[in-house]
Short mmCIF file of C-alpha atoms in Angstrom, two decimals:
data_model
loop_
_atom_site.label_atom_id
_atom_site.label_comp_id
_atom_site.label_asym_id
_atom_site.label_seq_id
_atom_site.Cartn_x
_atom_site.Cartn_y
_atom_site.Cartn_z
CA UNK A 4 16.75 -6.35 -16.46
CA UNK A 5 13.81 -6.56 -14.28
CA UNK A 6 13.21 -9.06 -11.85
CA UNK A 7 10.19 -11.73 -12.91
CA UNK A 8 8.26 -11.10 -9.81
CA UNK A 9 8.57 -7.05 -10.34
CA UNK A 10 6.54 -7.18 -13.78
CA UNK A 11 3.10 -7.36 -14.46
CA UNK A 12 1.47 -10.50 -13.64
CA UNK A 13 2.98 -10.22 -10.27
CA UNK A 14 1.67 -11.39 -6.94
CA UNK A 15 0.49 -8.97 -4.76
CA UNK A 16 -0.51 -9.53 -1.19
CA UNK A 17 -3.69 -7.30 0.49
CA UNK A 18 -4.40 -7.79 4.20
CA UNK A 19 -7.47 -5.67 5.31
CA UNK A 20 -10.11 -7.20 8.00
CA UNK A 21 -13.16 -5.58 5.52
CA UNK A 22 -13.87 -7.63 3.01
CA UNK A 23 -15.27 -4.96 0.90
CA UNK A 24 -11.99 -3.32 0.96
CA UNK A 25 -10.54 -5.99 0.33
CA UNK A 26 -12.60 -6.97 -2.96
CA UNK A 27 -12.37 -3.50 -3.99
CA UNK A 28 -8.67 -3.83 -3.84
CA UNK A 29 -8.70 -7.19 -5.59
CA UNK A 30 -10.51 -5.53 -8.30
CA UNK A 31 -8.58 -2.67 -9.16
CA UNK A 32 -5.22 -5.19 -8.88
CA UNK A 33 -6.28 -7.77 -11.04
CA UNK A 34 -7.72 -4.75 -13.37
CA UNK A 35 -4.23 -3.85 -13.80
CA UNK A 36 -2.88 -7.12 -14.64
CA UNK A 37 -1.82 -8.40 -11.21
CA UNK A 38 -2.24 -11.90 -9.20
CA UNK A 39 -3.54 -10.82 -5.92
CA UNK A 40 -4.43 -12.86 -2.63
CA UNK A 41 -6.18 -11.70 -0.02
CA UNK A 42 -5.88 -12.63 3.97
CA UNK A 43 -8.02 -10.88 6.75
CA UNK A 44 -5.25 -10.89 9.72
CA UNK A 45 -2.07 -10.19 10.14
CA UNK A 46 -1.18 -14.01 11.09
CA UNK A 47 -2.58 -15.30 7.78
CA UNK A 48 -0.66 -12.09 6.23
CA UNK A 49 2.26 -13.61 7.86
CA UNK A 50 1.69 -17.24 6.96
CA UNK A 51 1.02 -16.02 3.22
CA UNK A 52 4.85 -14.09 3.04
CA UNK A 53 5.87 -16.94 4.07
CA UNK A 54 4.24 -19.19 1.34
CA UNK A 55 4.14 -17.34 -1.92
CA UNK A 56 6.64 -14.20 -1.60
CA UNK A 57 4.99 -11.40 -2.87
CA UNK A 58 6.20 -8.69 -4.61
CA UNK A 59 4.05 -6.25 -3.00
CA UNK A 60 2.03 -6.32 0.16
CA UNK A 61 -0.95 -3.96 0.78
CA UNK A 62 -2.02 -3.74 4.49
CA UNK A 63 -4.91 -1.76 6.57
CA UNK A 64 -3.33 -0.85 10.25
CA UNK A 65 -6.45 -1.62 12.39
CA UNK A 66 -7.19 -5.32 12.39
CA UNK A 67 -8.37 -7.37 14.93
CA UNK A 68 -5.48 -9.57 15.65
CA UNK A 69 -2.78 -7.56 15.55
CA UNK A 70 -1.68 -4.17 15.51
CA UNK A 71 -0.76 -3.10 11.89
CA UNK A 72 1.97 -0.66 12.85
CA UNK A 73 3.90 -4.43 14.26
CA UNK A 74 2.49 -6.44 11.58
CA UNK A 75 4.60 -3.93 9.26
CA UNK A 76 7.54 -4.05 11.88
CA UNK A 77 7.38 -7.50 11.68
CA UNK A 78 7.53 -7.47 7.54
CA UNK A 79 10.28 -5.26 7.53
CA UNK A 80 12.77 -7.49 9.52
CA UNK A 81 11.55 -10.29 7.89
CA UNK A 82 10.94 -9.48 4.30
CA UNK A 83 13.62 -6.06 3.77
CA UNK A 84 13.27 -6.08 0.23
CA UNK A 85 9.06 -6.40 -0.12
CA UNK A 86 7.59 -3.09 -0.27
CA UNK A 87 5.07 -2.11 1.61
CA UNK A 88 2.03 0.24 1.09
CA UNK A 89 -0.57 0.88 4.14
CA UNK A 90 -4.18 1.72 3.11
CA UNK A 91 -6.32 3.07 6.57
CA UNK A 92 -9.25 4.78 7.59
CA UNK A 93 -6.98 6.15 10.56
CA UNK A 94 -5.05 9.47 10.19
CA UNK A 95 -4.03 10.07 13.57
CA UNK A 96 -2.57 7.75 16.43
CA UNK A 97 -2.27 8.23 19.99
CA UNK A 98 1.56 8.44 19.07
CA UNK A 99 1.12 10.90 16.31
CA UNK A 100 0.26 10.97 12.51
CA UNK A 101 -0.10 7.47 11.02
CA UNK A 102 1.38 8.49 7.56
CA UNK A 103 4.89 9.43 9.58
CA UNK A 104 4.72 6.63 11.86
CA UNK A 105 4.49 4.43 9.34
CA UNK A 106 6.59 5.74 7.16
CA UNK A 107 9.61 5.32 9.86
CA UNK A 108 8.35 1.68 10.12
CA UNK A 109 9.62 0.78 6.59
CA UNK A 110 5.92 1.91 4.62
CA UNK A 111 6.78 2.76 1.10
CA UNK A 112 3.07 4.93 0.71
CA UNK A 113 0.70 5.40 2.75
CA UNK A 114 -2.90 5.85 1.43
CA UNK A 115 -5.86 7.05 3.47
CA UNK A 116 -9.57 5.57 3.07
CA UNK A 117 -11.11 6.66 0.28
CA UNK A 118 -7.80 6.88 -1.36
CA UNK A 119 -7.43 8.32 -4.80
CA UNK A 120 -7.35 4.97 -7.00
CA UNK A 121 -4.96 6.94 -9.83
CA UNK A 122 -2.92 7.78 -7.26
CA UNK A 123 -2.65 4.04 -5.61
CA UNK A 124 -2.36 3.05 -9.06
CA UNK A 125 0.80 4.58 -9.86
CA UNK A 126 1.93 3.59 -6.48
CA UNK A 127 1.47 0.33 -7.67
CA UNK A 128 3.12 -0.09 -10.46
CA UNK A 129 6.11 1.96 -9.25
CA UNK A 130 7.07 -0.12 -6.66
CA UNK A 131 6.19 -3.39 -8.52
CA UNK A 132 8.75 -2.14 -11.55
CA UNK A 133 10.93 -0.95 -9.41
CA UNK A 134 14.84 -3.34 -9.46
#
């Protein structure tokens, strides 16, 4: 059996500083049948885990008060078993590719700006229905 905050109707959290992005996010989410709030920094992303336990987070990298890359650290330790996708206009980091960086930080998908909606999509709702 599937666990009530892994079906449809479940909250999922987007952290981007654009609030364009943001909406656009919002819009396919809610499209697709999900509850979605919406925070500009990683603090408020933070605050929000903390609050309403989501059962999926969305997060850009480049904000303006943190760095994404700890922001996901920092979800990882803290929240294991909430999966993560990253959604970023940056491909490449001082330290190497963002998609493998990321992915070693705990990222479930990794998505770059314009991403292909089917393919978030699917990303989606696999990690949402997913035990």
């Amino acid at each position: 059996m599937t666990s009530p905050v892994r079906q449809a109707g479940a909250t999922i959290l987007v952290v981007d500083d654009d609030e364009s992005v943001r909406v656009a996010l919002r819009t396919i989410l809610e499209t697709d049948g999900y509850a979605v709030h919406e925070v500009a920094t990683g603090q408020a992303a933070l605050r929000a885990c903390e609050q309403s336990g989501p059962a999926l987070i969305v997060t850009d990298v480049a904000m303006p008060d943190c760095d994404g890359l700890e922001l996901l650290r920092t979800l990882r330790r803290a929240y294991p078993d909430v999966p993560v996708i990253v959604v970023t206009g940056t491909e490449v980091l001082p330290q190497g590719p963002l998609a493998d960086i990321a992915s070693r930080l705990g990222a479930r998908q990794v998505f770059l700006k314009p991403m292909p909606v089917a393919a978030f999509r699917q990303a989606v709702r696999d990690l949402v229905a997913r035990p």
